[in-house]
Amino acid sequence: MAHKKIKYSIIKRRKMKKVILSITIATMILTIACNENKEKVSAELNEETHDHASHDHENTAKTEDRVIEASDMKNPASTEIINAYLQIKNALVTDNKDGAAKEATALLTAFSNFDMTQLTGSQHKEYMEIIDDAKGHAEHIIKSPIDHQREHFEGLSIDINDLIALVGTDKQLYQDFCPMANGGKGAIWLSEIKDIENPFFGNKMLKCGSVQKQIN
Amino acid sequence: MKKVFKRIGILLLIIFVGIQFIPTTKNESDAVLPSDFIKTFKPPENIKNLLINSCYDCHSNNTKYPLYNKMQPVSGFLESHIKRAKTELNFSEFGDYSNRKKKSKLKSILSQIKDDKMPLPSYMLMHKESILSKSDKLDIEKWLTELEQSTISYE
């Protein structure tokens, strides 16, 4: 009796499997029909590069060097942003990943609090580009492990440095340079103290670097 | 006990069939934008193919969908995944990025490839053609580094 029951249930299970399989296949067939143009675009990309590769070389990697005119304005409007940046820097100096993430959130708030009405037209465009990029770095600092945070801090430092050049600050700052950061290509950071405290390596190489420039 | 399992099985089946009707929007467009990375920077043939095979499915406006995308919940998962990937980096719009952002993104692309973070292991599992060999990586890194240096300098 029991034996029969088991046999019966196996057959039943097989039946179920069949049902599931056929429903799966049916749904696949139903949805499969609407997908023909996927190869088209990649073909177009191929054509495009072949067509143009020969003639417009001047279009390759447009070099648009833009020199930001240094501002010696004693502008306190940038203070909240700079303070948040310096807090990220200090967290990285002490190898504090969570601290850096927390301060990067504060930096995002500082960006949205910044009063843009004082910016002129050309300043405004430049500002938006800097902030757009800096926000990207801050978002990665929020969610990344420390080595990745440091990579983004390199880019963030350039952005904040350019922001200061653009809008000015009333704070006294030091622009420091570490030749070993950025895969040996070197990178700058900003500090509120004259002593070197390296945020790219933290405790591993705390004293690596030198002051390049003093702001204010 | 068996009855319970059976009911759960049927319930799951109904849910599975039911979610097939959740619509998804496909990441496909007919035209290649002028801002497309390959159109803008014209990489050599091998680099171009590596980019298309390993990056463009998630980081551009055109995904070559795999067969398994025909079904929910896979298609829904892929949709949200691609959406996120594109906000991070969209090769179709790369030419429209500011020079500052271009430079940042190039640097990130380089470090992601170097650190084996991209392409995602789960993606490479399903797409053997996306796997980058050591020499592929070196080629791509070399070309991207040159490109990074030839675009805008910050100072």
Tab-separated table of C-alpha atoms in Angstrom:
chain	number	residue	atom	x	y	z
A	1	MET	CA	0.000	0.000	0.000
A	2	ALA	CA	2.715	2.357	1.079
A	3	HIS	CA	4.808	1.311	-1.862
A	4	LYS	CA	1.972	2.125	-4.214
A	5	LYS	CA	1.550	5.512	-2.654
A	6	ILE	CA	5.212	6.406	-3.204
A	7	LYS	CA	5.045	5.270	-6.794
A	8	TYR	CA	1.929	7.356	-7.294
A	9	SER	CA	3.543	10.448	-5.869
A	10	ILE	CA	6.610	10.024	-8.079
A	11	ILE	CA	4.384	9.879	-11.117
A	12	LYS	CA	2.543	12.905	-9.872
A	13	ARG	CA	5.748	14.792	-9.334
A	14	ARG	CA	6.868	13.965	-12.817
A	15	LYS	CA	3.606	15.285	-14.107
A	16	MET	CA	4.128	18.508	-12.179
A	17	LYS	CA	7.586	18.848	-13.640
A	18	LYS	CA	6.174	18.468	-17.099
A	19	VAL	CA	3.587	21.136	-16.408
A	20	ILE	CA	6.213	23.519	-15.086
A	21	LEU	CA	8.453	22.854	-18.049
A	22	SER	CA	5.743	23.449	-20.590
A	23	ILE	CA	4.631	26.666	-18.909
A	24	THR	CA	8.253	27.852	-18.876
A	25	ILE	CA	8.666	27.090	-22.549
A	26	ALA	CA	5.372	28.767	-23.363
A	27	THR	CA	6.377	31.977	-21.608
A	28	MET	CA	9.737	31.947	-23.327
A	29	ILE	CA	8.136	31.600	-26.740
A	30	LEU	CA	5.654	34.333	-25.908
A	31	THR	CA	8.336	36.807	-24.950
A	32	ILE	CA	10.980	35.759	-27.454
A	33	ALA	CA	9.225	37.264	-30.447
A	34	CYS	CA	10.040	40.913	-29.753
A	35	ASN	CA	13.792	40.998	-30.034
A	36	GLU	CA	15.181	41.462	-33.523
A	37	ASN	CA	17.117	44.688	-33.674
A	38	LYS	CA	19.831	43.924	-31.156
A	39	GLU	CA	22.564	43.225	-33.685
A	40	LYS	CA	21.666	46.320	-35.677
A	41	VAL	CA	23.226	48.920	-33.425
A	42	SER	CA	26.529	47.183	-32.968
A	43	ALA	CA	26.690	46.880	-36.743
A	44	GLU	CA	26.104	50.611	-36.938
A	45	LEU	CA	28.925	51.247	-34.487
A	46	ASN	CA	31.199	49.199	-36.694
A	47	GLU	CA	30.266	51.136	-39.795
A	48	GLU	CA	30.637	54.463	-38.077
A	49	THR	CA	34.189	53.875	-36.930
A	50	HIS	CA	35.210	52.579	-40.324
A	51	ASP	CA	33.701	55.525	-42.132
A	52	HIS	CA	35.202	58.212	-39.994
A	53	ALA	CA	38.439	56.717	-38.808
A	54	SER	CA	40.255	57.906	-41.905
A	55	HIS	CA	39.248	61.529	-42.088
A	56	ASP	CA	38.402	63.516	-39.000
A	57	HIS	CA	41.471	62.997	-36.921
A	58	GLU	CA	41.225	66.412	-35.364
A	59	ASN	CA	38.210	65.190	-33.472
A	60	THR	CA	40.202	62.640	-31.531
A	61	ALA	CA	40.485	63.446	-27.841
A	62	LYS	CA	39.713	67.133	-27.888
A	63	THR	CA	42.126	68.897	-25.640
A	64	GLU	CA	40.296	71.697	-24.024
A	65	ASP	CA	42.746	73.077	-21.539
A	66	ARG	CA	40.962	75.384	-19.266
A	67	VAL	CA	42.909	77.542	-16.910
A	68	ILE	CA	40.953	78.512	-13.866
A	69	GLU	CA	41.828	82.015	-12.854
A	70	ALA	CA	42.980	81.999	-9.287
A	71	SER	CA	40.627	83.834	-7.048
A	72	ASP	CA	42.025	85.643	-4.040
A	73	MET	CA	38.538	86.420	-2.800
A	74	LYS	CA	38.118	85.960	0.931
A	75	ASN	CA	34.909	84.121	0.385
A	76	PRO	CA	33.321	82.464	3.425
A	77	ALA	CA	30.610	80.803	1.282
A	78	SER	CA	32.878	77.862	0.548
A	79	THR	CA	33.674	77.235	4.225
A	80	GLU	CA	31.128	74.464	4.849
A	81	ILE	CA	32.348	72.547	1.786
A	82	ILE	CA	36.004	72.954	2.714
A	83	ASN	CA	35.374	71.919	6.321
A	84	ALA	CA	33.601	68.745	5.232
A	85	TYR	CA	36.451	68.004	2.820
A	86	LEU	CA	39.026	68.496	5.586
A	87	GLN	CA	37.069	66.135	7.842
A	88	ILE	CA	37.210	63.435	5.154
A	89	LYS	CA	40.929	64.101	4.870
A	90	ASN	CA	41.423	63.744	8.623
A	91	ALA	CA	39.451	60.496	8.698
A	92	LEU	CA	41.639	59.058	5.940
A	93	VAL	CA	44.784	60.209	7.757
A	94	THR	CA	43.711	58.029	10.697
A	95	ASP	CA	42.666	55.142	8.396
A	96	ASN	CA	39.063	55.641	9.484
A	97	LYS	CA	36.859	54.309	6.690
A	98	ASP	CA	33.516	54.853	8.427
A	99	GLY	CA	34.506	58.373	9.459
A	100	ALA	CA	35.396	59.233	5.871
A	101	ALA	CA	32.055	57.863	4.678
A	102	LYS	CA	30.162	59.909	7.255
A	103	GLU	CA	31.992	63.125	6.373
A	104	ALA	CA	31.425	62.498	2.660
A	105	THR	CA	27.707	62.566	3.420
A	106	ALA	CA	28.238	65.908	5.158
A	107	LEU	CA	30.073	67.112	2.046
A	108	LEU	CA	27.063	66.266	-0.132
A	109	THR	CA	24.901	68.346	2.217
A	110	ALA	CA	27.411	71.192	2.038
A	111	PHE	CA	27.220	71.151	-1.754
A	112	SER	CA	23.458	71.461	-1.716
A	113	ASN	CA	23.665	74.276	0.849
A	114	PHE	CA	26.072	76.323	-1.260
A	115	ASP	CA	24.619	79.639	-2.402
A	116	MET	CA	25.058	79.734	-6.163
A	117	THR	CA	23.393	83.105	-6.712
A	118	GLN	CA	26.698	84.928	-6.222
A	119	LEU	CA	28.298	83.146	-9.170
A	120	THR	CA	28.651	84.796	-12.563
A	121	GLY	CA	27.578	82.997	-15.752
A	122	SER	CA	30.925	81.458	-16.633
A	123	GLN	CA	31.703	80.742	-12.997
A	124	HIS	CA	28.397	78.966	-12.722
A	125	LYS	CA	29.179	76.521	-15.530
A	126	GLU	CA	32.597	75.794	-14.093
A	127	TYR	CA	31.108	75.387	-10.628
A	128	MET	CA	28.503	72.914	-11.855
A	129	GLU	CA	31.165	70.786	-13.559
A	130	ILE	CA	33.319	70.732	-10.447
A	131	ILE	CA	30.387	69.878	-8.182
A	132	ASP	CA	29.075	67.201	-10.531
A	133	ASP	CA	32.435	65.469	-10.486
A	134	ALA	CA	33.022	66.020	-6.757
A	135	LYS	CA	29.608	64.575	-5.914
A	136	GLY	CA	30.530	61.430	-7.826
A	137	HIS	CA	33.689	61.103	-5.764
A	138	ALA	CA	31.817	61.760	-2.503
A	139	GLU	CA	29.217	59.110	-3.334
A	140	HIS	CA	31.954	56.563	-3.883
A	141	ILE	CA	33.683	57.554	-0.654
A	142	ILE	CA	30.389	56.875	1.131
A	143	LYS	CA	30.032	53.323	-0.143
A	144	SER	CA	33.571	52.038	-0.760
A	145	PRO	CA	36.383	50.258	1.071
A	146	ILE	CA	39.246	52.506	2.175
A	147	ASP	CA	41.641	51.963	-0.746
A	148	HIS	CA	38.873	52.920	-3.132
A	149	GLN	CA	37.936	55.871	-0.917
A	150	ARG	CA	41.510	57.094	-1.237
A	151	GLU	CA	41.447	56.813	-5.013
A	152	HIS	CA	38.370	58.998	-5.108
A	153	PHE	CA	39.889	61.362	-2.577
A	154	GLU	CA	42.617	62.104	-5.130
A	155	GLY	CA	40.013	63.307	-7.605
A	156	LEU	CA	38.013	65.061	-4.917
A	157	SER	CA	41.108	67.001	-3.818
A	158	ILE	CA	41.605	68.336	-7.341
A	159	ASP	CA	37.949	69.371	-7.482
A	160	ILE	CA	38.052	71.163	-4.124
A	161	ASN	CA	41.328	72.835	-5.045
A	162	ASP	CA	39.787	74.106	-8.297
A	163	LEU	CA	36.672	75.169	-6.442
A	164	ILE	CA	38.775	77.308	-4.114
A	165	ALA	CA	40.579	78.785	-7.101
A	166	LEU	CA	37.189	79.578	-8.605
A	167	VAL	CA	35.258	81.040	-5.691
A	168	GLY	CA	37.917	81.758	-3.083
A	169	THR	CA	38.062	81.140	0.649
A	170	ASP	CA	38.855	83.004	3.836
A	171	LYS	CA	40.506	79.960	5.366
A	172	GLN	CA	44.225	79.432	5.646
A	173	LEU	CA	45.108	76.231	3.814
A	174	TYR	CA	48.104	74.301	2.547
A	175	GLN	CA	48.268	72.500	-0.763
A	176	ASP	CA	50.335	69.379	-0.213
A	177	PHE	CA	51.744	66.929	-2.717
A	178	CYS	CA	52.465	63.225	-2.362
A	179	PRO	CA	54.623	61.865	-5.214
A	180	MET	CA	53.718	58.247	-4.453
A	181	ALA	CA	49.928	58.518	-4.632
A	182	ASN	CA	47.884	57.916	-7.783
A	183	GLY	CA	49.936	54.887	-8.778
A	184	GLY	CA	53.213	56.814	-8.578
A	185	LYS	CA	51.951	59.715	-10.668
A	186	GLY	CA	51.514	61.870	-7.596
A	187	ALA	CA	48.498	63.637	-6.160
A	188	ILE	CA	47.665	66.781	-4.241
A	189	TRP	CA	45.559	67.291	-1.151
A	190	LEU	CA	44.578	70.252	0.987
A	191	SER	CA	45.262	70.615	4.666
A	192	GLU	CA	44.524	73.119	7.413
A	193	ILE	CA	47.862	72.397	9.102
A	194	LYS	CA	51.403	72.997	7.910
A	195	ASP	CA	52.670	69.595	9.094
A	196	ILE	CA	52.395	66.763	6.611
A	197	GLU	CA	49.751	64.183	7.460
A	198	ASN	CA	49.232	61.987	4.445
A	199	PRO	CA	45.615	60.951	3.737
A	200	PHE	CA	46.513	58.685	0.791
A	201	PHE	CA	48.544	56.242	2.877
A	202	GLY	CA	47.534	57.092	6.432
A	203	ASN	CA	49.543	55.377	9.101
A	204	LYS	CA	51.653	53.495	6.533
A	205	MET	CA	53.380	56.623	5.317
A	206	LEU	CA	52.059	59.450	7.404
A	207	LYS	CA	54.879	61.881	6.682
A	208	CYS	CA	55.158	61.325	2.930
A	209	GLY	CA	54.729	64.529	0.968
A	210	SER	CA	55.544	68.212	0.979
A	211	VAL	CA	53.825	71.576	1.075
A	212	GLN	CA	53.524	73.010	-2.429
A	213	LYS	CA	51.604	76.165	-1.815
A	214	GLN	CA	49.981	78.155	0.919
A	215	ILE	CA	46.507	79.564	0.425
A	216	ASN	CA	45.914	82.816	2.366
B	1	MET	CA	2.867	17.316	4.701
B	2	LYS	CA	2.986	16.402	1.019
B	3	LYS	CA	-0.116	18.381	0.419
B	4	VAL	CA	1.510	21.433	1.928
B	5	PHE	CA	4.509	21.084	-0.367
B	6	LYS	CA	2.241	20.635	-3.320
B	7	ARG	CA	0.306	23.751	-2.453
B	8	ILE	CA	3.468	25.748	-1.989
B	9	GLY	CA	4.680	24.428	-5.347
B	10	ILE	CA	1.500	25.462	-7.095
B	11	LEU	CA	1.581	28.839	-5.398
B	12	LEU	CA	5.160	29.429	-6.534
B	13	LEU	CA	4.205	28.398	-10.035
B	14	ILE	CA	1.322	30.857	-10.080
B	15	ILE	CA	3.599	33.616	-8.810
B	16	PHE	CA	6.203	32.710	-11.435
B	17	VAL	CA	3.658	32.863	-14.240
B	18	GLY	CA	2.125	35.991	-12.749
B	19	ILE	CA	5.352	37.989	-12.637
B	20	GLN	CA	5.908	37.273	-16.323
B	21	PHE	CA	3.327	39.969	-16.958
B	22	ILE	CA	5.331	42.653	-15.146
B	23	PRO	CA	6.524	44.847	-18.005
B	24	THR	CA	10.173	45.823	-18.371
B	25	THR	CA	11.683	48.445	-20.607
B	26	LYS	CA	14.552	47.263	-22.696
B	27	ASN	CA	17.770	49.180	-22.864
B	28	GLU	CA	17.887	49.527	-26.623
B	29	SER	CA	17.993	52.475	-28.978
B	30	ASP	CA	18.102	52.605	-32.750
B	31	ALA	CA	20.767	55.228	-33.200
B	32	VAL	CA	24.313	55.551	-31.947
B	33	LEU	CA	24.622	58.992	-30.369
B	34	PRO	CA	27.369	61.369	-31.552
B	35	SER	CA	28.522	61.421	-27.919
B	36	ASP	CA	29.251	57.696	-28.018
B	37	PHE	CA	32.663	56.823	-26.586
B	38	ILE	CA	33.762	54.809	-29.631
B	39	LYS	CA	32.506	57.488	-32.023
B	40	THR	CA	34.248	60.226	-30.043
B	41	PHE	CA	37.635	58.638	-29.418
B	42	LYS	CA	37.865	56.089	-32.258
B	43	PRO	CA	39.802	53.354	-30.523
B	44	PRO	CA	41.672	50.796	-32.624
B	45	GLU	CA	39.668	47.778	-33.748
B	46	ASN	CA	40.772	45.424	-30.945
B	47	ILE	CA	40.051	47.935	-28.172
B	48	LYS	CA	36.686	48.720	-29.719
B	49	ASN	CA	35.697	45.064	-29.714
B	50	LEU	CA	36.836	44.596	-26.132
B	51	LEU	CA	34.754	47.577	-25.032
B	52	ILE	CA	31.666	46.366	-26.873
B	53	ASN	CA	31.987	42.775	-25.639
B	54	SER	CA	32.945	43.516	-22.059
B	55	CYS	CA	31.399	46.883	-21.167
B	56	TYR	CA	28.692	48.079	-23.519
B	57	ASP	CA	25.950	45.671	-22.407
B	58	CYS	CA	25.514	47.503	-19.100
B	59	HIS	CA	27.335	50.783	-19.654
B	60	SER	CA	25.665	52.024	-22.831
B	61	ASN	CA	22.221	52.639	-24.277
B	62	ASN	CA	22.306	49.316	-26.094
B	63	THR	CA	22.264	45.954	-24.420
B	64	LYS	CA	22.648	42.745	-26.380
B	65	TYR	CA	20.202	40.773	-24.306
B	66	PRO	CA	20.902	37.168	-23.445
B	67	LEU	CA	18.233	34.524	-23.892
B	68	TYR	CA	17.668	34.255	-20.158
B	69	ASN	CA	16.440	37.833	-20.116
B	70	LYS	CA	13.152	36.634	-21.591
B	71	MET	CA	11.837	35.776	-18.169
B	72	GLN	CA	11.017	37.519	-14.943
B	73	PRO	CA	12.478	37.947	-12.398
B	74	VAL	CA	15.726	37.951	-14.417
B	75	SER	CA	14.622	40.686	-16.807
B	76	GLY	CA	13.544	42.926	-13.925
B	77	PHE	CA	16.826	42.378	-12.136
B	78	LEU	CA	18.815	43.168	-15.275
B	79	GLU	CA	16.773	46.284	-15.918
B	80	SER	CA	17.568	47.785	-12.523
B	81	HIS	CA	21.174	46.631	-12.739
B	82	ILE	CA	21.720	48.287	-16.124
B	83	LYS	CA	20.023	51.463	-14.963
B	84	ARG	CA	22.441	51.748	-12.066
B	85	ALA	CA	25.416	50.891	-14.262
B	86	LYS	CA	24.497	53.674	-16.660
B	87	THR	CA	24.264	56.363	-14.001
B	88	GLU	CA	27.771	55.366	-12.973
B	89	LEU	CA	29.157	55.304	-16.509
B	90	ASN	CA	27.376	55.550	-19.840
B	91	PHE	CA	29.608	55.108	-22.874
B	92	SER	CA	26.795	56.318	-25.134
B	93	GLU	CA	26.896	59.728	-23.453
B	94	PHE	CA	30.579	59.861	-22.609
B	95	GLY	CA	31.314	62.580	-25.168
B	96	ASP	CA	28.843	64.878	-23.422
B	97	TYR	CA	30.570	64.597	-20.046
B	98	SER	CA	32.605	67.612	-18.966
B	99	ASN	CA	36.341	67.164	-19.432
B	100	ARG	CA	36.706	66.958	-15.700
B	101	LYS	CA	34.214	64.102	-15.538
B	102	LYS	CA	35.765	62.385	-18.568
B	103	LYS	CA	39.092	62.353	-16.822
B	104	SER	CA	37.591	61.073	-13.571
B	105	LYS	CA	35.697	58.328	-15.329
B	106	LEU	CA	38.716	57.247	-17.358
B	107	LYS	CA	40.665	56.948	-14.151
B	108	SER	CA	37.896	54.897	-12.555
B	109	ILE	CA	37.610	52.620	-15.602
B	110	LEU	CA	41.339	51.996	-15.440
B	111	SER	CA	41.343	51.167	-11.767
B	112	GLN	CA	38.267	48.946	-12.023
B	113	ILE	CA	39.894	46.884	-14.770
B	114	LYS	CA	43.262	46.764	-13.012
B	115	ASP	CA	41.680	45.617	-9.749
B	116	ASP	CA	39.544	42.984	-11.519
B	117	LYS	CA	36.366	44.656	-10.279
B	118	MET	CA	35.017	44.925	-13.799
B	119	PRO	CA	33.603	43.200	-15.753
B	120	LEU	CA	31.577	41.695	-12.903
B	121	PRO	CA	32.375	38.028	-12.216
B	122	SER	CA	28.667	37.149	-12.437
B	123	TYR	CA	28.498	38.789	-15.848
B	124	MET	CA	31.602	36.981	-17.109
B	125	LEU	CA	30.089	33.702	-15.930
B	126	MET	CA	27.168	34.159	-18.288
B	127	HIS	CA	29.139	35.908	-21.054
B	128	LYS	CA	32.357	34.099	-21.815
B	129	GLU	CA	33.138	36.587	-24.585
B	130	SER	CA	33.371	39.383	-22.017
B	131	ILE	CA	36.320	37.867	-20.151
B	132	LEU	CA	39.437	39.994	-20.547
B	133	SER	CA	42.696	38.099	-20.918
B	134	LYS	CA	45.896	39.473	-19.428
B	135	SER	CA	47.009	40.864	-22.761
B	136	ASP	CA	43.535	42.318	-23.402
B	137	LYS	CA	43.813	44.136	-20.110
B	138	LEU	CA	47.270	45.462	-20.890
B	139	ASP	CA	46.104	46.687	-24.311
B	140	ILE	CA	43.088	48.416	-22.843
B	141	GLU	CA	45.071	49.930	-19.977
B	142	LYS	CA	47.742	51.249	-22.299
B	143	TRP	CA	45.256	52.819	-24.667
B	144	LEU	CA	43.120	54.318	-21.895
B	145	THR	CA	46.171	55.755	-20.128
B	146	GLU	CA	47.236	57.479	-23.333
B	147	LEU	CA	43.724	58.788	-23.789
B	148	GLU	CA	43.579	60.007	-20.199
B	149	GLN	CA	46.777	61.962	-20.674
B	150	SER	CA	45.687	63.459	-23.968
B	151	THR	CA	42.396	64.787	-22.581
B	152	ILE	CA	42.147	67.851	-20.403
B	153	SER	CA	44.743	68.530	-17.751
B	154	TYR	CA	43.376	69.936	-14.512
B	155	GLU	CA	45.879	72.683	-13.963
